[in-house]
């Protein structure tokens, strides 16, 4: 019997060790990890430089609280804001918390504008977390059911459809648009190339905050530090987590432009946000997240997409995503229910399926050429088997 609340459908395996792109079970069997803890261990498991920083900091100072100056937090803030092109940051401990901070910023902004019933525009298929406000912003009805979600505070429109947002122009209650540059949990949906720019312009015209959830797409996942950097825009609010700590729980909400300076003393807080330990890890992660690693993520991601398309395109498989955030879209009607188990048990490959028929690949950004080849072999054989079944 387990004392854990049964909130997850867990696979019948637990891993005891991780190194680079591999996870190991208690018998020493190696599994090629194309999921990296759901886009978290972007530098691979137990990255030596990050682990060394953890060890050193664990022996030096772990936590003091935000009642005092935290030098590592200052440093992490500077590094992150510079890489992200933002001005100020608030550190928390997860993606949901970062997004909660963003949504509070939007409401605070509305309050300053004299709005009485602020609404935020969010998207179909969006995933923003599991706190009450972020689960309301999330689209999945199963995540929301029974929680008396705060539905009046949001307006939902189709993802990728800037005209649907434009149509809401002039609505005096709206204060912000909140969107993922690429939807991860919602099925690896990639919007049209000019989508973010169009949204940014609509926000400019209406004095709304343009807010991006880069919890999953950030920290190099798409081949740039942040996915929005593929377009010619800058958000007012930018959230991230996951890869930011390479496995250590840390999140960040950054501001620039219209959102800069909104929060002051007492506006927001977190006991554990930006500890010396967590902040040192952020610095170590960003030290290791070099241009070479970003370029590798771009290169290997393109190789994976191209190779899979060459092999399976004619059999109805299509590819989407950017960098190392990849969706393999299986033909409509393919039974993908056995896929995760088959990949794990027969091919020692860890993957995930989202949106019913999309194989989600989130490999390490620094995957070697040899491991990319191996991933392609394993995945190719797996898909072959599935399509022939
Ligand atoms: C885009 C996005 N936002 C928010 C979250 C929530 O992050 P966390 O689970 O760290 O609270 C996730 C997690 O999958 C996510 O993908």
GROMACS .gro file of C-alpha atoms in nm, residues 167-304:
model
  138
  167UNK     CA    1  -1.167   4.066  -3.213
  168UNK     CA    2  -1.156   4.131  -2.837
  169UNK     CA    3  -0.982   4.468  -2.884
  170UNK     CA    4  -1.153   4.746  -2.697
  171UNK     CA    5  -1.293   4.517  -2.424
  172UNK     CA    6  -1.241   4.739  -2.122
  173UNK     CA    7  -1.208   4.448  -1.875
  174UNK     CA    8  -0.916   4.274  -2.044
  175UNK     CA    9  -0.573   4.345  -1.897
  176UNK     CA   10  -0.340   4.083  -2.048
  177UNK     CA   11  -0.279   3.803  -2.296
  178UNK     CA   12  -0.111   3.492  -2.154
  179UNK     CA   13   0.025   3.231  -2.394
  180UNK     CA   14   0.285   2.956  -2.441
  181UNK     CA   15   0.505   3.018  -2.750
  182UNK     CA   16   0.472   2.645  -2.822
  183UNK     CA   17   0.214   2.441  -2.634
  184UNK     CA   18   0.380   2.146  -2.460
  185UNK     CA   19   0.126   1.957  -2.252
  186UNK     CA   20  -0.154   2.058  -2.488
  187UNK     CA   21  -0.009   1.857  -2.779
  188UNK     CA   22   0.306   2.026  -2.909
  189UNK     CA   23   0.113   2.288  -3.104
  190UNK     CA   24   0.333   2.540  -3.288
  191UNK     CA   25   0.163   2.865  -3.392
  192UNK     CA   26   0.214   3.053  -3.723
  193UNK     CA   27   0.549   3.235  -3.743
  194UNK     CA   28   0.401   3.584  -3.703
  195UNK     CA   29   0.169   3.493  -3.414
  196UNK     CA   30   0.367   3.635  -3.121
  197UNK     CA   31   0.439   3.957  -3.310
  198UNK     CA   32   0.069   3.998  -3.388
  199UNK     CA   33  -0.025   3.938  -3.023
  200UNK     CA   34   0.239   4.185  -2.904
  201UNK     CA   35   0.098   4.450  -3.139
  202UNK     CA   36  -0.258   4.393  -3.018
  203UNK     CA   37  -0.136   4.422  -2.657
  204UNK     CA   38   0.046   4.747  -2.744
  205UNK     CA   39  -0.265   4.892  -2.906
  206UNK     CA   40  -0.483   4.807  -2.606
  207UNK     CA   41  -0.236   4.867  -2.323
  208UNK     CA   42  -0.260   4.501  -2.222
  209UNK     CA   43   0.030   4.305  -2.076
  210UNK     CA   44   0.185   4.061  -2.322
  211UNK     CA   45   0.272   3.763  -2.103
  212UNK     CA   46   0.456   3.448  -2.213
  213UNK     CA   47   0.463   3.118  -2.030
  214UNK     CA   48   0.807   2.975  -2.108
  215UNK     CA   49   0.805   2.729  -1.821
  216UNK     CA   50   0.866   2.452  -2.075
  217UNK     CA   51   1.003   2.635  -2.381
  218UNK     CA   52   1.261   2.838  -2.186
  219UNK     CA   53   1.621   2.772  -2.087
  220UNK     CA   54   1.740   2.655  -2.426
  221UNK     CA   55   1.469   2.398  -2.501
  222UNK     CA   56   1.396   2.537  -2.849
  223UNK     CA   57   1.756   2.624  -2.940
  224UNK     CA   58   1.745   2.982  -2.806
  225UNK     CA   59   1.752   3.081  -2.441
  226UNK     CA   60   1.382   3.162  -2.471
  227UNK     CA   61   1.146   3.063  -2.750
  228UNK     CA   62   1.022   3.418  -2.800
  229UNK     CA   63   1.375   3.507  -2.914
  230UNK     CA   64   1.296   3.335  -3.243
  231UNK     CA   65   1.064   3.630  -3.317
  232UNK     CA   66   1.102   4.004  -3.319
  233UNK     CA   67   0.913   4.074  -2.994
  234UNK     CA   68   0.970   4.121  -2.625
  235UNK     CA   69   0.710   4.024  -2.365
  236UNK     CA   70   0.612   4.242  -2.070
  237UNK     CA   71   0.605   3.933  -1.848
  238UNK     CA   72   0.802   3.612  -1.902
  239UNK     CA   73   0.780   3.305  -1.681
  240UNK     CA   74   1.004   3.002  -1.666
  241UNK     CA   75   1.094   2.700  -1.450
  242UNK     CA   76   1.172   2.338  -1.550
  243UNK     CA   77   1.517   2.360  -1.716
  244UNK     CA   78   1.612   2.657  -1.499
  245UNK     CA   79   1.730   2.429  -1.217
  246UNK     CA   80   1.808   2.116  -1.424
  247UNK     CA   81   1.612   1.913  -1.168
  248UNK     CA   82   1.622   2.142  -0.866
  249UNK     CA   83   1.283   2.311  -0.820
  250UNK     CA   84   1.309   2.676  -0.909
  251UNK     CA   85   1.090   2.913  -1.109
  252UNK     CA   86   1.113   3.272  -1.223
  253UNK     CA   87   0.877   3.547  -1.331
  254UNK     CA   88   1.048   3.827  -1.520
  255UNK     CA   89   0.919   4.168  -1.621
  256UNK     CA   90   1.007   4.444  -1.868
  257UNK     CA   91   0.831   4.732  -2.037
  258UNK     CA   92   0.478   4.795  -1.909
  259UNK     CA   93   0.517   4.546  -1.623
  260UNK     CA   94   0.846   4.684  -1.490
  261UNK     CA   95   0.827   4.831  -1.142
  262UNK     CA   96   0.470   4.714  -1.081
  263UNK     CA   97   0.553   4.507  -0.775
  264UNK     CA   98   0.707   4.683  -0.479
  265UNK     CA   99   0.775   4.607  -0.119
  266UNK     CA  100   0.515   4.362   0.015
  267UNK     CA  101   0.347   4.292  -0.321
  268UNK     CA  102   0.462   3.932  -0.343
  269UNK     CA  103   0.682   3.683  -0.163
  270UNK     CA  104   0.804   3.327  -0.116
  271UNK     CA  105   0.996   3.181   0.178
  272UNK     CA  106   1.199   2.954  -0.048
  273UNK     CA  107   1.223   3.178  -0.354
  274UNK     CA  108   1.582   3.250  -0.455
  275UNK     CA  109   1.767   3.073  -0.176
  276UNK     CA  110   2.148   3.078  -0.192
  277UNK     CA  111   2.129   2.707  -0.284
  278UNK     CA  112   1.867   2.739  -0.561
  279UNK     CA  113   2.021   3.056  -0.700
  280UNK     CA  114   2.368   2.907  -0.714
  281UNK     CA  115   2.218   2.621  -0.916
  282UNK     CA  116   2.057   2.867  -1.160
  283UNK     CA  117   2.399   3.030  -1.209
  284UNK     CA  118   2.563   2.692  -1.266
  285UNK     CA  119   2.293   2.590  -1.514
  286UNK     CA  120   2.337   2.911  -1.713
  287UNK     CA  121   2.716   2.873  -1.704
  288UNK     CA  122   2.675   2.533  -1.865
  289UNK     CA  123   2.402   2.642  -2.107
  290UNK     CA  124   2.646   2.777  -2.364
  291UNK     CA  125   2.584   2.887  -2.722
  292UNK     CA  126   2.736   2.554  -2.824
  293UNK     CA  127   2.465   2.370  -2.627
  294UNK     CA  128   2.192   2.587  -2.782
  295UNK     CA  129   2.332   2.521  -3.130
  296UNK     CA  130   2.345   2.150  -3.055
  297UNK     CA  131   1.978   2.152  -2.948
  298UNK     CA  132   1.888   2.319  -3.276
  299UNK     CA  133   2.101   2.084  -3.484
  300UNK     CA  134   1.993   1.756  -3.319
  301UNK     CA  135   1.629   1.867  -3.316
  302UNK     CA  136   1.640   1.935  -3.689
  303UNK     CA  137   1.811   1.602  -3.752
  304UNK     CA  138   1.545   1.416  -3.556
   0.00000   0.00000   0.00000
